[in-house]
Coordinates of C-alpha atoms and ligand atoms in Angstrom, one line a residue:
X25 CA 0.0 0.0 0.0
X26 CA 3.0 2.6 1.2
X27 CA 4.5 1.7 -2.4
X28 CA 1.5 2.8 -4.0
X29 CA 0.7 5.4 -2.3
X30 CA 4.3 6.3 -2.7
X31 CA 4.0 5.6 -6.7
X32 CA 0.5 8.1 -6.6
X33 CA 1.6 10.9 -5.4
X34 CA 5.3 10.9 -7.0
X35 CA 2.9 11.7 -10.5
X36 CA 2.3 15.8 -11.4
X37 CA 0.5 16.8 -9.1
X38 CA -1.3 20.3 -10.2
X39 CA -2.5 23.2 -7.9
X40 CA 0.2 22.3 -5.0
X41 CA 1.1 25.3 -3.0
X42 CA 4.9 26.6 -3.5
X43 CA 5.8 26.3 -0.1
X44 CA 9.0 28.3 0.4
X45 CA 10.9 25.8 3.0
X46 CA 10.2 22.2 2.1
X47 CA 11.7 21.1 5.9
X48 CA 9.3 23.2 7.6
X49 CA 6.5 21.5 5.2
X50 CA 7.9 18.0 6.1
X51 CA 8.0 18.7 10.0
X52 CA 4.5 20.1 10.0
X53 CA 3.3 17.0 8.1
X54 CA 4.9 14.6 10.3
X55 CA 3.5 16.2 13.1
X56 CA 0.4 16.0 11.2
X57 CA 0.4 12.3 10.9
X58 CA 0.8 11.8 14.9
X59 CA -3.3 13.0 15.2
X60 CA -6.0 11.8 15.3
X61 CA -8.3 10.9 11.8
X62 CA -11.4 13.4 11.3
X63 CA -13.5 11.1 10.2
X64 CA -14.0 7.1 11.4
X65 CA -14.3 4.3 8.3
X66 CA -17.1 3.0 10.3
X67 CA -19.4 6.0 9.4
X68 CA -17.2 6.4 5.5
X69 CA -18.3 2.7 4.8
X70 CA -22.1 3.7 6.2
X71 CA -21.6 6.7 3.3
X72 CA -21.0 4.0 0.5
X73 CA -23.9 2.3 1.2
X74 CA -26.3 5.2 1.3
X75 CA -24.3 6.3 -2.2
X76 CA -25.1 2.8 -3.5
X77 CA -29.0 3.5 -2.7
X78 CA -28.1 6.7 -4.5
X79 CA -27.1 5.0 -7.8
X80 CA -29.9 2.7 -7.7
X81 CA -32.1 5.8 -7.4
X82 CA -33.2 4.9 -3.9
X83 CA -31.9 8.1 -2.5
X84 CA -31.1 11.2 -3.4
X85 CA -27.6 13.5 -2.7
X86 CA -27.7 16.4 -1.6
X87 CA -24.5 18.3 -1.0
X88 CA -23.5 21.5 0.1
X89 CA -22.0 24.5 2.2
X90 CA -19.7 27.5 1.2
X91 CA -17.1 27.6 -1.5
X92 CA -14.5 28.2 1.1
X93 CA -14.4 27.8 4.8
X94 CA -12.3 30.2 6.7
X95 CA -10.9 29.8 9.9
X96 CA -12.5 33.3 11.1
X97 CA -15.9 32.5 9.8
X98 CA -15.9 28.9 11.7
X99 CA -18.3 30.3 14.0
X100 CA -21.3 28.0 15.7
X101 CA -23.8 30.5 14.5
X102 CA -22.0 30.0 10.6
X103 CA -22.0 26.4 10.8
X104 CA -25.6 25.8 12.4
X105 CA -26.8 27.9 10.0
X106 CA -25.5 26.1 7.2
X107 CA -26.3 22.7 7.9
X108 CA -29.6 24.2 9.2
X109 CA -30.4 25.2 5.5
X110 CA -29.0 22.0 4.3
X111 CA -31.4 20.0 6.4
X112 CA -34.8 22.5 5.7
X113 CA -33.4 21.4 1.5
X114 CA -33.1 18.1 2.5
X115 CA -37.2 17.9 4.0
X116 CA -38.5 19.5 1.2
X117 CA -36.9 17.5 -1.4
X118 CA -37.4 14.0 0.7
X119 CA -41.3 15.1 0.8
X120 CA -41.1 15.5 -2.9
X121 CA -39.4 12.9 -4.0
X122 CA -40.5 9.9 -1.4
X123 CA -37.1 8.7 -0.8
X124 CA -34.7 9.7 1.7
X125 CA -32.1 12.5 1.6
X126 CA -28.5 11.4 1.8
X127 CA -26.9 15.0 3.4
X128 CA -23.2 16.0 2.9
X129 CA -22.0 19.1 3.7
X130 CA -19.0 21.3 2.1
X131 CA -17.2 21.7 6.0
X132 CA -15.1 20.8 8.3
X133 CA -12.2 20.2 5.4
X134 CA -13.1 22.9 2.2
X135 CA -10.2 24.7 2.7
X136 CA -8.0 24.5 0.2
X137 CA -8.8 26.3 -3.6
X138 CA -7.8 25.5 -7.0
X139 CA -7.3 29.1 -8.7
X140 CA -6.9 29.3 -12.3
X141 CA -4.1 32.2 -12.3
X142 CA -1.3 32.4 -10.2
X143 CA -1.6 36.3 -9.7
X144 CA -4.8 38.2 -8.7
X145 CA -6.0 41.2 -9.7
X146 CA -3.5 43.4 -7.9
X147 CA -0.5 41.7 -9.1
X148 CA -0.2 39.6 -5.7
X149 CA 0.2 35.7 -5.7
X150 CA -3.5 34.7 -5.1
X151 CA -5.5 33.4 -2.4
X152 CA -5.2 29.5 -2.2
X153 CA -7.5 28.8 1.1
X154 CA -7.0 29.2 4.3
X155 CA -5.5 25.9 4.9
X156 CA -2.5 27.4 2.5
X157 CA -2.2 31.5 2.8
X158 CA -4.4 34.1 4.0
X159 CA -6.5 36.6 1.7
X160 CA -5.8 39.8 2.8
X161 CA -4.4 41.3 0.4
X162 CA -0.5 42.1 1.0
X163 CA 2.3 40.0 -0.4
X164 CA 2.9 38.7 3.0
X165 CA -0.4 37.3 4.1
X166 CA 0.2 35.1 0.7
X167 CA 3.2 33.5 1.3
X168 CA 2.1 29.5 1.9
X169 CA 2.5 28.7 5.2
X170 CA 2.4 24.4 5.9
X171 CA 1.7 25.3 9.8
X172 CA -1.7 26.4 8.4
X173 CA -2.7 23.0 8.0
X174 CA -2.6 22.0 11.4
X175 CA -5.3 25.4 11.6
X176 CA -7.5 23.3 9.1
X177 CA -7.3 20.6 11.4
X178 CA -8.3 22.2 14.2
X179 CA -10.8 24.3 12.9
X180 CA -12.3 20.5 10.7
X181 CA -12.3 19.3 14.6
X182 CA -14.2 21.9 15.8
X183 CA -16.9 22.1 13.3
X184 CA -17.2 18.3 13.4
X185 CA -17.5 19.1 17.4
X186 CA -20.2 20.9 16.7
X187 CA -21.8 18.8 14.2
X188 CA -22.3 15.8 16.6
X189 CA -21.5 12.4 16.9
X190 CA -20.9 10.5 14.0
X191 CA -23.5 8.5 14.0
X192 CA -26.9 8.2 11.3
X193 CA -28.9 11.3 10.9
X194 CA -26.1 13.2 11.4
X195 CA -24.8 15.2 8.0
X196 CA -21.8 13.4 6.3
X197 CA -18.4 15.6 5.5
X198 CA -16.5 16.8 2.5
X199 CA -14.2 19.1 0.2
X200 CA -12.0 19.1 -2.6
X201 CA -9.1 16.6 -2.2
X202 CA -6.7 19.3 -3.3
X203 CA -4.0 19.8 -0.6
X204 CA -2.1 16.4 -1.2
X205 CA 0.3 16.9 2.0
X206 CA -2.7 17.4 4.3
X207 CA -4.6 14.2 2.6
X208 CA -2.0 12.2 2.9
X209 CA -1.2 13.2 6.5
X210 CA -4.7 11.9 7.5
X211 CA -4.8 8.7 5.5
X212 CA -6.2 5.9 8.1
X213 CA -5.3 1.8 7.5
X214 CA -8.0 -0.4 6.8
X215 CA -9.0 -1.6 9.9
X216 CA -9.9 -5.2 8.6
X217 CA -6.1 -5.0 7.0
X218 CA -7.5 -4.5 3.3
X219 CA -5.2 -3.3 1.3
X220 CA -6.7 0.1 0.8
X221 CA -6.5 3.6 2.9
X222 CA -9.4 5.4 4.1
X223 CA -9.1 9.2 3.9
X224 CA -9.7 10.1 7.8
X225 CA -10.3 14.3 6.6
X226 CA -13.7 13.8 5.6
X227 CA -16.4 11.5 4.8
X228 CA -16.1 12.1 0.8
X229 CA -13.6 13.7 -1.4
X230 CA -14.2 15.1 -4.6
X231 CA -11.0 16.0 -7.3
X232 CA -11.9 19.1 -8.9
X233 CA -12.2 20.6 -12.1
X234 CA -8.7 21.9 -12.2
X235 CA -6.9 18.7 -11.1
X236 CA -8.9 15.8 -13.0
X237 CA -5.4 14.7 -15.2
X238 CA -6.5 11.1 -15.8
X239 CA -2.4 10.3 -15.2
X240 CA -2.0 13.2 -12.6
X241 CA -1.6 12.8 -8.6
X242 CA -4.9 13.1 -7.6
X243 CA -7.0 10.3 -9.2
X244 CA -4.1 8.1 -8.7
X245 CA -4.7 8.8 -5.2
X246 CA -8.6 9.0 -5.1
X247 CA -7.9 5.1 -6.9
X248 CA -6.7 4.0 -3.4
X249 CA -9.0 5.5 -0.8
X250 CA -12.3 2.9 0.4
X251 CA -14.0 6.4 1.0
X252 CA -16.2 7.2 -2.0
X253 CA -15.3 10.5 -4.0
X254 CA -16.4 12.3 -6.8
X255 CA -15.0 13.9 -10.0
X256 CA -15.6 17.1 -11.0
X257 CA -16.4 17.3 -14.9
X258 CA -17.3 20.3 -17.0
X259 CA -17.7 20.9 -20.4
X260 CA -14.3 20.3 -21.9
X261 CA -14.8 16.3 -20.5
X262 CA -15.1 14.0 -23.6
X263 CA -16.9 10.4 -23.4
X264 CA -13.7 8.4 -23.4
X265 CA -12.6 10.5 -20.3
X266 CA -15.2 10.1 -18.4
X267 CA -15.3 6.0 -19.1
X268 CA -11.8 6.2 -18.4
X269 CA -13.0 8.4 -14.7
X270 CA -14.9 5.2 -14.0
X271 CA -12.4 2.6 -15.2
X272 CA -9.7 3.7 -13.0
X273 CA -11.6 4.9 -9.6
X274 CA -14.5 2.2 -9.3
X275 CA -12.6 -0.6 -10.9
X276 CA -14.6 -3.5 -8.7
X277 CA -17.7 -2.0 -10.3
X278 CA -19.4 -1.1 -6.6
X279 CA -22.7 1.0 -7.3
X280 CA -21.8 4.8 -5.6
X281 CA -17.9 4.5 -5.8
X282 CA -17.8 7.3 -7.4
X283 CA -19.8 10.5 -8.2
X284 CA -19.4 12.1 -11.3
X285 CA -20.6 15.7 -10.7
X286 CA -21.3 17.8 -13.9
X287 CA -20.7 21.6 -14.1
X288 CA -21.0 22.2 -17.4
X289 CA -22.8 25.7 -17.7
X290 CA -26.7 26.5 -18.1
X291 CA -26.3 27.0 -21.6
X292 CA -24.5 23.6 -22.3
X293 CA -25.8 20.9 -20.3
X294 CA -28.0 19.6 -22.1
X295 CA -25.4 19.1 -26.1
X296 CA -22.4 18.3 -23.4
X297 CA -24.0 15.9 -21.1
X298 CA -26.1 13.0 -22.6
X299 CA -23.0 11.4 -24.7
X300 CA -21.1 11.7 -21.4
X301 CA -23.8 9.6 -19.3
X302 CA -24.2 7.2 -22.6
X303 CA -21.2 6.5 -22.6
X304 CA -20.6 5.6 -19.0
X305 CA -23.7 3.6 -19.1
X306 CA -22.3 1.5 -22.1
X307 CA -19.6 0.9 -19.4
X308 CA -22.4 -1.0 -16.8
X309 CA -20.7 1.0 -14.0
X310 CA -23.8 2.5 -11.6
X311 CA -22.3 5.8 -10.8
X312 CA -23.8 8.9 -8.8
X313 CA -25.0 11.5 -11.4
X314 CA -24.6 14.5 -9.8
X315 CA -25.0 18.3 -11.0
X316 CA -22.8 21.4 -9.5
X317 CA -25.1 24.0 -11.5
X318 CA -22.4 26.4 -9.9
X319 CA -19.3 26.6 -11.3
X320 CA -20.6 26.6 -14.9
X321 CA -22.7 29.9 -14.3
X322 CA -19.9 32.2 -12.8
X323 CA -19.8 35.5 -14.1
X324 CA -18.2 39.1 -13.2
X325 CA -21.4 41.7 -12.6
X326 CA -21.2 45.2 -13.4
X327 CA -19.5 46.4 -10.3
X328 CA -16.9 43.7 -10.4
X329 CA -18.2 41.0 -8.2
X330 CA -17.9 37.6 -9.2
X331 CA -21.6 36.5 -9.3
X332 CA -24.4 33.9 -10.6
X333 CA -27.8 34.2 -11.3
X334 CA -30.9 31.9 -9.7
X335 CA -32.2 31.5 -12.8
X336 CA -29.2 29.7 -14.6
X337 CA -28.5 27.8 -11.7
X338 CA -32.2 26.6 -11.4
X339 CA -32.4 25.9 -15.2
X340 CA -28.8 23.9 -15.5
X341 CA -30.6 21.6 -12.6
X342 CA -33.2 21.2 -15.2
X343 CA -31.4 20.6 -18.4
X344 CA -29.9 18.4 -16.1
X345 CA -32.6 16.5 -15.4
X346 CA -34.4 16.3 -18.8
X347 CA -31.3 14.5 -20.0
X348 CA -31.0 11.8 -17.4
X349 CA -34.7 11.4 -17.8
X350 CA -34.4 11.4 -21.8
X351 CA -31.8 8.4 -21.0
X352 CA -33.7 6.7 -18.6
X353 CA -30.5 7.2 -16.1
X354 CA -31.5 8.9 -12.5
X355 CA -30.7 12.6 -11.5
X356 CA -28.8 11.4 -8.3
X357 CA -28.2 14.9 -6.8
X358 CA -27.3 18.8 -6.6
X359 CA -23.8 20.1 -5.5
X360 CA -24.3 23.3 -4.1
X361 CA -22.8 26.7 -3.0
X362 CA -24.7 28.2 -0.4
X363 CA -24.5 29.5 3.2
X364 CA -27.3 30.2 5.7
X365 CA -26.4 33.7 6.0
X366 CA -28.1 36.5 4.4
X367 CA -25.7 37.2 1.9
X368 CA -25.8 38.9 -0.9
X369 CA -23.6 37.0 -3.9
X370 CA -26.5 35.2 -6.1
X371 CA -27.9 37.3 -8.2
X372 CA -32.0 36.8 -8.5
X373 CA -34.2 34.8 -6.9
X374 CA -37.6 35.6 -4.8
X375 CA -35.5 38.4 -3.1
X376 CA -34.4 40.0 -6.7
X377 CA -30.7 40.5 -5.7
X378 CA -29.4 42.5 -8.3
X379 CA -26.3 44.1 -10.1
X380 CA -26.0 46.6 -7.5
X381 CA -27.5 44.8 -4.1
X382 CA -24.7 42.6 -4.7
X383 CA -22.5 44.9 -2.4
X384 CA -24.8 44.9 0.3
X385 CA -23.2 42.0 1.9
X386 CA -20.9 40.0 -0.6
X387 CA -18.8 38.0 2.0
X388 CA -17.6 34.6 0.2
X389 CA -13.5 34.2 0.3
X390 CA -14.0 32.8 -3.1
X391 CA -17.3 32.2 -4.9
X392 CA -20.9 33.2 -4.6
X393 CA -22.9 31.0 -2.6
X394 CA -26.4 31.1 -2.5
X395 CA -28.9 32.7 0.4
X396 CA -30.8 30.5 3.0
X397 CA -33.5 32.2 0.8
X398 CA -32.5 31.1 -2.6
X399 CA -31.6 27.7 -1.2
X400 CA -34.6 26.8 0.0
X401 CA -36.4 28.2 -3.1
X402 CA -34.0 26.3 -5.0
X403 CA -34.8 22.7 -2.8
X404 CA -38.3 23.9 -4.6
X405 CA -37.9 23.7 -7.9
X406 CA -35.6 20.4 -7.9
X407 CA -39.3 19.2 -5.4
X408 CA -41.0 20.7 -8.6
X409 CA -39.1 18.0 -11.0
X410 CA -39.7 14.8 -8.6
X411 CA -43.6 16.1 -8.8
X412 CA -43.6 16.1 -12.8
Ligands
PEP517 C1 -15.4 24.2 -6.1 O1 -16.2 23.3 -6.0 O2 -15.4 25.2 -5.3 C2 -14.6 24.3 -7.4 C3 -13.5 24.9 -7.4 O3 -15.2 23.6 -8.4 P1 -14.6 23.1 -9.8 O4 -13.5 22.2 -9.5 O5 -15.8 22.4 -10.4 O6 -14.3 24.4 -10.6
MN518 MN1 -16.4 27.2 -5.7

């Protein structure tokens, strides 16, 4: 296992932050290693099997929280408002839908970010998460510091404090499997001696968008986890890749092993998706079909905020689900940014948030997350498509 491991993450590994003095990296990972896992495979292996009900279109997913956590905004009132909104979604949509609602929230681990430049607007090396710089913006605050990790850690241990008991009813965990130092430092044997590791940060990883090189780092390491994880795919993802996605991370064929979340854009979903889900189908894998109608739908309003609209968010859910209907496949779940606070990021909904209401309170350290109000409006219309 150690030589695979070993072999996994010596591949590129994209998005890794520069840090400036390798030894201090190594000591704060070793350090890292002497603590205690996040997350117990007892409650990981109860995941799979409510993921497997997922596939069989049992159960439905639904995931979310905010794009980034901060240390600073790990606050009780933050967190219970979050998984409070979460759990309001998850009633209306188990009313409409007659099945239960398999909850996993975006906490207690999301807080590392892919960025797609290396330089932000002001010339400064960007903003990576909190579990790698900090975002204020001077060329200090940026400079990766490893010791932050052990400030994700804490902070992941708190939320899950608050959270409860791992035990069912309680919402499952998850982020990006981005930071591969701080995965790897949490990596838990199989208790039964199987050779396979379960990743003790969360519940279920996801590789993202930016890091999804079939040959890179990341799925070679999201091949040997027992957790289940998803894969991020937008609209560049071709039909071979996406079989290849399924060959290589759910190789025994298990129903729910993995999660292939679409973000493919409002506009697109419905050309770009249904020869991806064809072709996966062809491959008799029983995957999670899951749709992020987030990422796809980011745009820059007028003022300069990075924004989305309700209505393109609402309508990629549907294109979404007209093509897994057209296909006879299920629409497994949603994949959401959002926050119970009364933010101001999403353009549209009920509310009308618009161009300018944007700066009344815009406070996401990375993208716009939807309102407890468009949420829950939101958890409406996906109850809208179980009811047609
Ligand atoms: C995210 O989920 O915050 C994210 C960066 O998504 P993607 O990898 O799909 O761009
Ligand atoms: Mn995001």
């Amino acid at each position: 296992m150690r030589d695979m491991l070993s072999e996994a993450l010596s591949r590129p590994a994209a998005q890794q932050p520069p840090w400036p003095d390798a030894a201090r990296a190594r000591s704060v990972s070793a350090f890292l290693v002497t603590l205690p896992p996040l997350v117990t495979p007892g409650r990981i292996r109860e995941l799979r099997w409510d993921l497997a009900r997922v596939a069989r279109g049992e159960a439905f997913l639904l995931q979310g929280g905010d794009c980034a956590e901060t240390f600073a905004g790990n606050t009780p009132e933050h967190v219970r408002g979050n998984v409070a909104t979460l759990l309001r979604m998850a009633a209306v949509l188990a009313d409409a839908a007659g099945r239960p609602v398999v909850t996993v929230g975006r906490t207690a681990g999301q807080y590392a970010k892919p960025r797609s430049q290396a330089v932000d607007g002001l010339g400064l090396p960007v903003y990576r998460g909190d579990i790698v710089n900090a975002a204020e913006p001077h060329a200090r605050a940026r400079i990766p510091d490893p010791v932050r990790m052990l400030g994700a850690y804490q902070n992941a241990r708190a939320t899950l404090d608050l959270l409860g008991p791992e035990q069912p009813g309680a919402v499952y965990t998850s982020h990006e499997a981005l930071l591969l130092d701080y995965e790897r430092a949490l990596l838990v044997p199989d208790p039964d001696g199987l050779p396979r590791l379960y990743a003790g940060s969360a519940h279920f990883l996801w590789i993202g968008e930016r890091t999804r090189q079939p040959d890179g780092a990341h799925i070679a390491f999201a091949r040997l986890l027992a957790n289940p994880v998803g894969v991020k795919i937008g609209p560049g993802t071709t039909p071979e890749q996406a079989a290849e996605y399924v060959e290589r991370l759910d190789p025994e064929a298990e129903p729910g092993r993995l999660t292939l979340i679409s973000r493919m854009g409002s506009a697109r979903v419905r050309d770009v998706l249904p020869p991806i889900v064809e072709r996966v189908t062809a491959t008799g894998h029983q995957v999670v079909w899951q749709c992020d109608p987030m990422h796809g739908n980011t745009r820059e309003s007028a003022i300069g905020y990075k924004t989305r609209h309700f209505d393109d968010i609402a309508d990629e859910i549907e294109g979404f689900w007209a093509v897994h209907r057209a296909l006879g496949t299920h629409p497994g779940g949603v994949h959401l940014e959002l926050t119970g606070d009364d933010v101001t990021e999403c353009l549209g909904g009920a509310q009308g948030i618009t161009e300018y209401g944007l700066a009344g309170r815009y406070e996401s350290a990375c993208d716009p997350r939807l309102n407890a109000g468009q949420a829950l409006e939101l958890a409406q219309r996906v109850a809208a498509l179980f009811e047609k």
